[in-house]
Short mmCIF file of C-alpha atoms in Angstrom, two decimals:
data_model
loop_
_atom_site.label_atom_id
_atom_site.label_comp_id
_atom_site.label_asym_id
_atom_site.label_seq_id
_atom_site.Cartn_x
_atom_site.Cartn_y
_atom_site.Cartn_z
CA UNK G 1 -53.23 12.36 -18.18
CA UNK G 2 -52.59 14.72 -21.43
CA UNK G 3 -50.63 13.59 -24.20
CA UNK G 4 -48.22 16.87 -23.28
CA UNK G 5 -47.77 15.60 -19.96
CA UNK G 6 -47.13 11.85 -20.68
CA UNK G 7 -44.91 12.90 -22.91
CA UNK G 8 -42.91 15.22 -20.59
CA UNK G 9 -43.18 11.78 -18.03
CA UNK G 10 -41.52 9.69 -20.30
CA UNK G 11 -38.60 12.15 -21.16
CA UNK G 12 -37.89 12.75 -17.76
CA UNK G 13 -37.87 9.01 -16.73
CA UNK G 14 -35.28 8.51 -19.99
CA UNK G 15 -33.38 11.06 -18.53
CA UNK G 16 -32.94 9.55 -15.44
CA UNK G 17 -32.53 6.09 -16.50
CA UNK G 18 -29.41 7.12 -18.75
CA UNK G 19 -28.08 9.08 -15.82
CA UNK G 20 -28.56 5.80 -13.69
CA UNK G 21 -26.50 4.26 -16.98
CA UNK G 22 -23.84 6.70 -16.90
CA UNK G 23 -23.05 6.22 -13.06
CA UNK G 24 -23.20 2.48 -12.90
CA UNK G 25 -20.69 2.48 -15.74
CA UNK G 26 -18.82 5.02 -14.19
CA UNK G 27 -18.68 3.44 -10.82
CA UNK G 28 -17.72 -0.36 -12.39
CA UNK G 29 -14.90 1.30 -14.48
CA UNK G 30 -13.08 3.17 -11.50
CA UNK G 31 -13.95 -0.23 -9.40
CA UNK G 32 -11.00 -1.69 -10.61
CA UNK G 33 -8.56 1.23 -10.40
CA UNK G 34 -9.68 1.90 -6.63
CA UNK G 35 -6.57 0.57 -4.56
CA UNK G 36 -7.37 0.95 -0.66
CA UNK G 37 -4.48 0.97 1.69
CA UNK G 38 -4.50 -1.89 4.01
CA UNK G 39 -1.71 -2.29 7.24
CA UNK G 40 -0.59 -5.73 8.17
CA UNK G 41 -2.76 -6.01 11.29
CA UNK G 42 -5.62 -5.69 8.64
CA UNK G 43 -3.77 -8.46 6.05
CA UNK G 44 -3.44 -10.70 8.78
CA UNK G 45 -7.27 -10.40 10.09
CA UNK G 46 -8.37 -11.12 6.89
CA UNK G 47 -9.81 -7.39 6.15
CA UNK G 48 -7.85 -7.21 2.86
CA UNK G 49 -8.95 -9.25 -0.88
CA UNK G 50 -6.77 -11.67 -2.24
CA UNK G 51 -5.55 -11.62 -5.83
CA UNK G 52 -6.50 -7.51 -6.44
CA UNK G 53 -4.42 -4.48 -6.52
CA UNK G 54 -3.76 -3.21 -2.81
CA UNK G 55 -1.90 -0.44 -0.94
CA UNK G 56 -0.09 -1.95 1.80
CA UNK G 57 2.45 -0.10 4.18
CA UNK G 58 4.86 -0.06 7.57
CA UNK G 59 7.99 -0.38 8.42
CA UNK G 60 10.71 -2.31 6.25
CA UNK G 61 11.84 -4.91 9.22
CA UNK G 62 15.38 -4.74 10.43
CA UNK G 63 17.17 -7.76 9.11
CA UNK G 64 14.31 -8.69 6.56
CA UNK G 65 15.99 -7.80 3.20
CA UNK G 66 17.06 -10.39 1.07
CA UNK G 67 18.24 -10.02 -2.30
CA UNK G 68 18.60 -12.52 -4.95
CA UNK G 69 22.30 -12.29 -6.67
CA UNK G 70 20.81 -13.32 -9.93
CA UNK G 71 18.26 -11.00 -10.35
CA UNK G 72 16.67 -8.16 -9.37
CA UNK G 73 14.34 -10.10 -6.78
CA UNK G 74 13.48 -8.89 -3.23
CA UNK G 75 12.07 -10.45 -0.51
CA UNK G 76 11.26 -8.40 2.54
CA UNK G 77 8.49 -7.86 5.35
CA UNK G 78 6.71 -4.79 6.59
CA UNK G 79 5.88 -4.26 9.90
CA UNK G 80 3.24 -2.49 11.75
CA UNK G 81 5.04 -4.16 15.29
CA UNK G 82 2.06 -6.38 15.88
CA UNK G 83 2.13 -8.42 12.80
CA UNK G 84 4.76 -8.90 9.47
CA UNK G 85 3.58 -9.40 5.53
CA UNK G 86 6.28 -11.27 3.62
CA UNK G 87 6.52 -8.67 0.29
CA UNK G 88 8.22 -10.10 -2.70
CA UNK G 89 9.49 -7.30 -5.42
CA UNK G 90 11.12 -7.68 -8.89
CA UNK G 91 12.69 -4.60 -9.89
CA UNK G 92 14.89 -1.51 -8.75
CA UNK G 93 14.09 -0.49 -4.83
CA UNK G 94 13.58 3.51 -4.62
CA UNK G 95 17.51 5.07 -3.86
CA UNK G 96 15.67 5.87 0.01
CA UNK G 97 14.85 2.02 0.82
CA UNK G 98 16.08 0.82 3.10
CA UNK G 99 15.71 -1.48 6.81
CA UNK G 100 13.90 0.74 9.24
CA UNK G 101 12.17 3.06 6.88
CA UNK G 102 8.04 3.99 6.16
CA UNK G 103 7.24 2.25 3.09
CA UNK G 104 4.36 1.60 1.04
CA UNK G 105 3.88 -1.00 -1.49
CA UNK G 106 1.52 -1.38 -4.41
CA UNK G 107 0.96 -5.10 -5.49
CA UNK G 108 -1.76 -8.14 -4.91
CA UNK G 109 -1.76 -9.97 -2.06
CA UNK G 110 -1.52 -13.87 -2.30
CA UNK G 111 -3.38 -16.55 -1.14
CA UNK G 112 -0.53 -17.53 0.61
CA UNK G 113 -0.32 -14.32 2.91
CA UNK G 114 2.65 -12.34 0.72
CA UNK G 115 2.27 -9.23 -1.27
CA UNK G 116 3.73 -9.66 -4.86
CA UNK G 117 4.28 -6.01 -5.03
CA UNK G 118 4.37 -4.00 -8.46
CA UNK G 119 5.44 -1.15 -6.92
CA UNK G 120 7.55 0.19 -3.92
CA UNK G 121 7.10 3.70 -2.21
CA UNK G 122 9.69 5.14 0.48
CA UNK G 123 9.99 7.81 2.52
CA UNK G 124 11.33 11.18 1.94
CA UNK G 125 13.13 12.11 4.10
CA UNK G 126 14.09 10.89 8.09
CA UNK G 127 11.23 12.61 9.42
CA UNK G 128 8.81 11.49 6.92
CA UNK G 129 6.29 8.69 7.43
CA UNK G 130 3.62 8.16 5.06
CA UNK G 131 0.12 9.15 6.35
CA UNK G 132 -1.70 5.87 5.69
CA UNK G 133 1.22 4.28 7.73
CA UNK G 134 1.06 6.62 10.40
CA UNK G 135 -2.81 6.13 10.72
CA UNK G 136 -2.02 2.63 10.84
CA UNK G 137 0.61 2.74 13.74
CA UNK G 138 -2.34 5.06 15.99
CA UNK G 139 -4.77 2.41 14.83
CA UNK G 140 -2.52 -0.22 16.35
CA UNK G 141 -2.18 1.82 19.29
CA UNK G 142 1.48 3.06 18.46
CA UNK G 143 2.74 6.44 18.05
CA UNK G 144 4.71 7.44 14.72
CA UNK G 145 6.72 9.81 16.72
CA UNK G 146 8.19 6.73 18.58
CA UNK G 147 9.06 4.65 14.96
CA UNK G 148 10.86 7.70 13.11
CA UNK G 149 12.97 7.89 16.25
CA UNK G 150 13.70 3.94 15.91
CA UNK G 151 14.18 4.48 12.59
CA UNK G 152 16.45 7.21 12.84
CA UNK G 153 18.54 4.86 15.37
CA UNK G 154 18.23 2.05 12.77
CA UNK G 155 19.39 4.32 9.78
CA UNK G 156 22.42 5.03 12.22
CA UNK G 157 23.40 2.34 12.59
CA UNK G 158 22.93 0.61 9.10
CA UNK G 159 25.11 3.94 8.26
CA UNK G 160 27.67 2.90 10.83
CA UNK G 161 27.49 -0.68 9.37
CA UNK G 162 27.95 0.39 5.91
CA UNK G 163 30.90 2.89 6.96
CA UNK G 164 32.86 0.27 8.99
CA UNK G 165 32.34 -1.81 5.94
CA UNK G 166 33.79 0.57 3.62
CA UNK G 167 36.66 1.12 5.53
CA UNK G 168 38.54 -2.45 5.27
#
């Protein structure tokens, strides 16, 4: 081999191995800013890690919101209607929370099988149902269509609730 030649060899190859650099560094720094969206069917069969940042999302479950007087603590579940994850939130819920809504929550699941969540996501609007949720309902074999209309029934009467309430 010429001198020209090995010379050309050895550029390319440091060429390469600093492109091999620049990915690996790449790929470890988005690593930990990657959050994949995980329904509770897939929480509860163990598919999801413990302990790093997660998308999880369903339906708030009627009857599941508790709120601590004291503080701006919330403890509620999400539902995919096969299986519930217990979601603990400090903070201000989004004005369109509520029981019966698409949500999505950002947070770490537990070793204990609850989400502490850092975030909360909710709908829209009534029609409105975030995709990843939706995917997860047809996953479970569900259809969305069939859980905006019990949502809409549930908004209804939480409205109905609230108005019966106000009138005293």
């Amino acid at each position: 081999m010429t001198p020209k030649r090995k010379q050309k060899l050895f550029v390319i190859l440091g060429l390469v191995s600093l492109a091999a650099i620049a990915v690996g560094l790449a790929l470890y720094a988005l690593r930990s800013n990657i959050n994949l969206f995980f329904s509770p069917v897939q929480i509860a069969a163990g598919e999801a890690p413990f302990e790093r940042q997660i998308r999880a999302g369903g339906m708030v479950k009627e009857g599941t919101v508790s709120r601590d007087r004291e503080s701006l603590e919330v403890v509620f579940t999400v539902t995919d209607y096969v299986d519930d994850l217990e979601v603990r939130y400090s903070g201000i819920l989004p004005d369109l929370f509520r029981e019966g809504q698409g949500v999505v929550v950002v947070g770490e699941l537990q070793s204990d099988g609850w989400l502490r969540a850092d975030q909360v996501l909710a709908r829209h609007d009534e029609n409105y149902m975030p995709p990843e949720v939706a995917q997860a309902l047809e996953e479970a074999g569900y259809s969305p269509a069939d859980y905006q209309a019990k949502a809409a029934e549930v908004g209804k009467r939480l409205d109905a609730q609230g108005d019966g309430a106000g009138q005293n």
